CSV table of C-alpha atoms in Angstrom, one decimal:
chain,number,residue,atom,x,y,z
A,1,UNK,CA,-45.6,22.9,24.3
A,2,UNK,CA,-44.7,19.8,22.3
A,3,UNK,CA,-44.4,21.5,19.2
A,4,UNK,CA,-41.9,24.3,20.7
A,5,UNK,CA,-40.5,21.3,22.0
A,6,UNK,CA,-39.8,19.5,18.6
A,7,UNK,CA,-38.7,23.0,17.0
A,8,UNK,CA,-36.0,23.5,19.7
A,9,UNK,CA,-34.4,20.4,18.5
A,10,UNK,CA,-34.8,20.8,15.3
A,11,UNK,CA,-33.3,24.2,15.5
A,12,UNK,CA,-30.3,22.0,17.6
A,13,UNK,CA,-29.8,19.9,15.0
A,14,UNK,CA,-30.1,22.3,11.7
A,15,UNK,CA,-27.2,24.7,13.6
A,16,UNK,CA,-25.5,21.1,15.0
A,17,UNK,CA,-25.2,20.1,11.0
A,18,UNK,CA,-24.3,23.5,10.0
A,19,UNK,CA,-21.6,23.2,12.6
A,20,UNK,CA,-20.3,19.9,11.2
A,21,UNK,CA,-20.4,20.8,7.6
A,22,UNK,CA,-18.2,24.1,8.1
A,23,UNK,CA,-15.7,21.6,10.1
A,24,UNK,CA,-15.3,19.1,7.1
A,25,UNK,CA,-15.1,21.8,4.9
A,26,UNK,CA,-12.4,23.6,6.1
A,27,UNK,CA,-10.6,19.9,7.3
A,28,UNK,CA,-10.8,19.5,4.0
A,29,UNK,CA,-9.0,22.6,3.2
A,30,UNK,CA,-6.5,22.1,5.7
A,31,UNK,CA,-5.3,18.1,4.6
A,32,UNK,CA,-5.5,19.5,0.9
A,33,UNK,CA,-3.2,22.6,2.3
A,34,UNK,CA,-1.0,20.1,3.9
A,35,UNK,CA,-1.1,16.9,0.8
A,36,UNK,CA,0.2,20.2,-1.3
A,37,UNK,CA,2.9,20.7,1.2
A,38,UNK,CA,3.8,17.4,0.9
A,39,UNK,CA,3.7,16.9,-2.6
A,40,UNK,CA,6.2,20.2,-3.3
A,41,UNK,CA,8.7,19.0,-0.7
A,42,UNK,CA,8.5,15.7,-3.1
A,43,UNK,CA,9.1,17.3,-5.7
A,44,UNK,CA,11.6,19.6,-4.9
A,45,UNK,CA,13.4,16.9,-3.4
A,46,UNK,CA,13.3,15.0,-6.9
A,47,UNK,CA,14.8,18.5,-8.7
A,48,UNK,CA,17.6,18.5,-5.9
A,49,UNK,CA,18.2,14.7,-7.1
A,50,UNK,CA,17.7,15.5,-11.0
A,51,UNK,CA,20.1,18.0,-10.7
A,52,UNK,CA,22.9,15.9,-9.2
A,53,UNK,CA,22.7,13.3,-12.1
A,54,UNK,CA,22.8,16.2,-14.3
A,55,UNK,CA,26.2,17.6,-12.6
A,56,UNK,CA,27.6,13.6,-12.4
A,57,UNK,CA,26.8,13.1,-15.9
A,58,UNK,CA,28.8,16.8,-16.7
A,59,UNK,CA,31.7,16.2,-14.6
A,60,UNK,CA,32.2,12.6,-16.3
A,61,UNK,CA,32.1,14.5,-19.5
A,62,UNK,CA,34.5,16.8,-18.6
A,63,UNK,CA,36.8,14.1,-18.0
A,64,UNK,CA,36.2,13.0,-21.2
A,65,UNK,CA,36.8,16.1,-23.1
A,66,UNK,CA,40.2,16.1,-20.9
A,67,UNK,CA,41.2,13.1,-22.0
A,68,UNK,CA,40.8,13.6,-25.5
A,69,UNK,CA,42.5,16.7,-25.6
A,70,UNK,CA,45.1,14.8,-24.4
A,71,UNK,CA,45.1,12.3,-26.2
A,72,UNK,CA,45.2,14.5,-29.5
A,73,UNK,CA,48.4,16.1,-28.4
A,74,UNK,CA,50.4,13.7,-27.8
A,75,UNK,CA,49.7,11.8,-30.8
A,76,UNK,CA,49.6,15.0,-32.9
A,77,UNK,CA,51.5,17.2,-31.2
A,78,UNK,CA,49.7,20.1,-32.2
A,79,UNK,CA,48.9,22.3,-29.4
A,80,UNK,CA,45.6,23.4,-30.6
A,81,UNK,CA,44.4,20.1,-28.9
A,82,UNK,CA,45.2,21.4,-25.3
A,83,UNK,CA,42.3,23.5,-25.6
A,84,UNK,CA,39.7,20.8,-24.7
A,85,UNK,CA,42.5,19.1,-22.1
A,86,UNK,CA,42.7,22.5,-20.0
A,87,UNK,CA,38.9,23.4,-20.7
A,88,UNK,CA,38.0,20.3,-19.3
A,89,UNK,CA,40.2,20.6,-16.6
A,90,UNK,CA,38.9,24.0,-15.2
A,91,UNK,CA,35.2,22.3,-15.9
A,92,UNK,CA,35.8,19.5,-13.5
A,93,UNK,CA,37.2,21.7,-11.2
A,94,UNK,CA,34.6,24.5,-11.0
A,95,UNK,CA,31.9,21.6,-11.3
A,96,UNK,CA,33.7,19.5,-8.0
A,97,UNK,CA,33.6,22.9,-5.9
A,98,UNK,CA,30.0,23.4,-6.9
A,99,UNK,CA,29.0,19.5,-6.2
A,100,UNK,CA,30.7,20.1,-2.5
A,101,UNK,CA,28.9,23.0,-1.5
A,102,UNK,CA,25.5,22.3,-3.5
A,103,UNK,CA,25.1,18.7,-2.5
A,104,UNK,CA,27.0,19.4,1.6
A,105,UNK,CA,23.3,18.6,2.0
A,106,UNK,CA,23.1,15.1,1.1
A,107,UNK,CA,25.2,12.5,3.4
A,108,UNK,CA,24.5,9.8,0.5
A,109,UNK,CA,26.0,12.0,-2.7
A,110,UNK,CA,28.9,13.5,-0.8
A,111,UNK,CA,30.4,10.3,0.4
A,112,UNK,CA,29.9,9.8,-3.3
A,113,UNK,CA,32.0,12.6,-3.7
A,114,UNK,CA,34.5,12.1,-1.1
A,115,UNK,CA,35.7,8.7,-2.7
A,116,UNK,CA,35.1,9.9,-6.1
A,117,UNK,CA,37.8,13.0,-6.3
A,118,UNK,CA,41.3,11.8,-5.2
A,119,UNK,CA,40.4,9.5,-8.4
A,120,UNK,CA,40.1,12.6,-9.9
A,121,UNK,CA,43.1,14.3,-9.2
A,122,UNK,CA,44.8,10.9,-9.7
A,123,UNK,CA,43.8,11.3,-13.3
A,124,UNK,CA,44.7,15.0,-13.6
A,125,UNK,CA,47.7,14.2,-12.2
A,126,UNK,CA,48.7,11.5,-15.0
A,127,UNK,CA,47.4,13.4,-18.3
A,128,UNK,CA,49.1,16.6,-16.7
A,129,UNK,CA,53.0,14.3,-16.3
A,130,UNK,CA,52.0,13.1,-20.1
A,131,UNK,CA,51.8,16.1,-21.2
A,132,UNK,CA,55.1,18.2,-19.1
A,133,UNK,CA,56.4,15.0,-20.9
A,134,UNK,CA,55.5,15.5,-24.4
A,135,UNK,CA,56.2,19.5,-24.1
A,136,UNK,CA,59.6,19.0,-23.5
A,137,UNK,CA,59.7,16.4,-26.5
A,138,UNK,CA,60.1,13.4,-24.5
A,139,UNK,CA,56.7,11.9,-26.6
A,140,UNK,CA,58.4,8.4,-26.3
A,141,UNK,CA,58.1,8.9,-22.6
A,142,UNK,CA,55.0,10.7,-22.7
A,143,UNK,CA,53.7,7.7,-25.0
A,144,UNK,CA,55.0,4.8,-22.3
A,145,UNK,CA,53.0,6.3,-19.6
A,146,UNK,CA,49.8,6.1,-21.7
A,147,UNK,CA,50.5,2.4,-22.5
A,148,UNK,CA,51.4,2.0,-18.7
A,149,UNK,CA,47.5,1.4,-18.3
A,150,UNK,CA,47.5,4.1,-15.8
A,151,UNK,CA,45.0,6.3,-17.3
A,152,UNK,CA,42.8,4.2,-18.1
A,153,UNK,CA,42.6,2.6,-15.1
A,154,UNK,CA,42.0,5.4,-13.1
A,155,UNK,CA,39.4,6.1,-15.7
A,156,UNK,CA,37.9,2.9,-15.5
A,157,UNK,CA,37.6,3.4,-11.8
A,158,UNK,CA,36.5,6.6,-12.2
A,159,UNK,CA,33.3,5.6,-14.5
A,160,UNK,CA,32.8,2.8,-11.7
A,161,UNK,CA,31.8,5.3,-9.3
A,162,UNK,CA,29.7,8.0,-11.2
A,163,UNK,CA,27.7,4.6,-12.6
A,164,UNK,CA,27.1,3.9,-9.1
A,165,UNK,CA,26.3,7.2,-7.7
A,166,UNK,CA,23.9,7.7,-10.6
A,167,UNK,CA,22.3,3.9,-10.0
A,168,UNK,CA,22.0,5.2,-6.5
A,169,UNK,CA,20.8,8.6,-7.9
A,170,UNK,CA,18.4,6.6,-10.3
A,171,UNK,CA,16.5,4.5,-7.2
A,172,UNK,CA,15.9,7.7,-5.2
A,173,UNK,CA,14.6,9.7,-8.2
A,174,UNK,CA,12.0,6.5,-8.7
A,175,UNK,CA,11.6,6.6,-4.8
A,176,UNK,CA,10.7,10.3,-4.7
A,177,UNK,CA,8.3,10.1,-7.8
A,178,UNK,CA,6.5,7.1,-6.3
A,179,UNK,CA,6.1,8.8,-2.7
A,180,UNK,CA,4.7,12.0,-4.5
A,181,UNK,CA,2.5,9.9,-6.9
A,182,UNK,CA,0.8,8.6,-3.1
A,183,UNK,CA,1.0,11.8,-1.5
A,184,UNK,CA,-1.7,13.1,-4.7
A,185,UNK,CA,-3.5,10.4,-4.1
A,186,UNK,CA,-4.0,10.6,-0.4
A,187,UNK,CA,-4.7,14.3,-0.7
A,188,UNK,CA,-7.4,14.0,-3.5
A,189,UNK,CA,-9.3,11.3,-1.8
A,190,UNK,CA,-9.4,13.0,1.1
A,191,UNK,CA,-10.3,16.2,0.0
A,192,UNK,CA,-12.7,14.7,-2.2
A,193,UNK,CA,-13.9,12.5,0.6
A,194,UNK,CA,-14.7,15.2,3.2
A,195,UNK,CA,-16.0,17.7,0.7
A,196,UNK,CA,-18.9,15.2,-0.8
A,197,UNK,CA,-19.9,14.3,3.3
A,198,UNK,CA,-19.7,18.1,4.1
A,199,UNK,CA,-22.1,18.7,1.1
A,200,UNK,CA,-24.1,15.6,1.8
A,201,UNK,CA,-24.6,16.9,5.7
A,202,UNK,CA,-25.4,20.5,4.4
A,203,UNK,CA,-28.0,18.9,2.1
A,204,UNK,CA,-29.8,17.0,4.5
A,205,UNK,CA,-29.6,19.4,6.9
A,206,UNK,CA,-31.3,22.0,4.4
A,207,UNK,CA,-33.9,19.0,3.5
A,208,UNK,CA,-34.8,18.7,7.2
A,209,UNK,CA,-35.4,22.6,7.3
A,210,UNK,CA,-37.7,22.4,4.6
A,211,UNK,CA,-39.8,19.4,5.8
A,212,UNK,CA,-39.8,21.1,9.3
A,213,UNK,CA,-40.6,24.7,7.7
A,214,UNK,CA,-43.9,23.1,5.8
A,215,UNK,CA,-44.4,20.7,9.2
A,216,UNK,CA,-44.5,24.3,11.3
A,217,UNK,CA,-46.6,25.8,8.6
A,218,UNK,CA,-49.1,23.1,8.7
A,219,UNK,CA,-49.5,23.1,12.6
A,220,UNK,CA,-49.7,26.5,12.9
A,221,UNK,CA,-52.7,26.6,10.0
A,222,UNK,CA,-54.2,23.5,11.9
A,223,UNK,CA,-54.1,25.3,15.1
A,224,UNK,CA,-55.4,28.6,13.8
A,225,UNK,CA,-58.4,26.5,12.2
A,226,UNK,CA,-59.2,24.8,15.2
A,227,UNK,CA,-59.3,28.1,17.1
């Protein structure tokens, strides 16, 4: 009776660490399924950032490339140089539409935006006058209205912002890479964690099968000998 006794919870306890190991096992599974979950929103978020530094560091090239077209006709006066002016005019058009609908999502980058483009057409604006100027030969008026300081002002206010958007741009990019960095961490330790005590259980629960196998074996021999 005592030995059906003592296999009854030894059965218990073999099928209660089977039990436990399956449950770490696939708790494992499911805080590795969600760490990874975690770690792609990360990382997506950190392409969705990338990619508006990318677009900031176009557009304020675009503005360049305006500028200097400009810049080349009226001291040249050769029209050739209005290629670059009105391709870089379309570009920061096409490139603001883009930024408004891509980035609608992001409160921080579309204020950004918001205060960045009447700049923008501002400047447009004033290479577009210096030009209707030059193209009806008034270059000496043309000429006054680029040593007016307008343009570059506006440009110089115009840099102002992007640098700041991209600062801002910057620190969230670091942000997002140092969450994700903490998020694989987390989620390796604790996969890592609850796999090694899942396999630790299962092998003592197999050890404790074997010492009771060869226990049972040697009571049963004993109690066949003494009969």
């Amino acid at each position: 009776m005592f030995l059906m006794a003592n296999y009854k919870v030894s059965d218990r306890w073999l099928w209660l660490s089977f039990i436990l190991s399956v449950v770490l096992l696939l708790a494992s599974q499911w805080f590795a399924h969600q760490g990874s979950e975690s770690v792609l929103r990360t990382l997506e978020r950190g392409s969705f950032l990338r990619a508006g530094t990318h677009d900031l560091a176009r557009l304020i090239s675009a503005v360049k490339d305006a500028e200097t077209g400009q810049r080349g006709f009226l001291l040249t006066h050769r029209a050739s140089y209005l290629e670059p002016y009105y391709r870089g005019v379309k570009d920061l058009r096409l490139l603001m539409e883009g930024m408004r609908k891509d980035y609608a999502s992001d409160p921080s980058l579309t204020a950004g935006l918001l205060k960045l483009e009447p700049v923008l057409q501002k400047k447009t604006a004033e290479m577009e006058r210096s030009i209707v100027l030059a193209q009806t030969n008034d270059f000496a008026g043309a000429m006054a209205l680029v040593e007016s300081g307008e343009g570059k002002n506006l440009m110089d206010e115009i840099r102002a912002i992007t640098d700041e958007l991209l600062e801002a741009q910057m620190t969230r990019i670091s942000a997002t890479n140092s969450e994700n960095a903490r998020n694989v961490e987390r989620s390796s330790f604790i996969l890592i964690f609850s796999s090694m005590a899942a396999i630790a259980i299962a092998t003592f629960a197999f050890g404790s099968a074997q010492i009771q196998n060869r226990r049972r074996r040697f009571l049963e021999m004993e109690l066949r000998q003494s009969n």
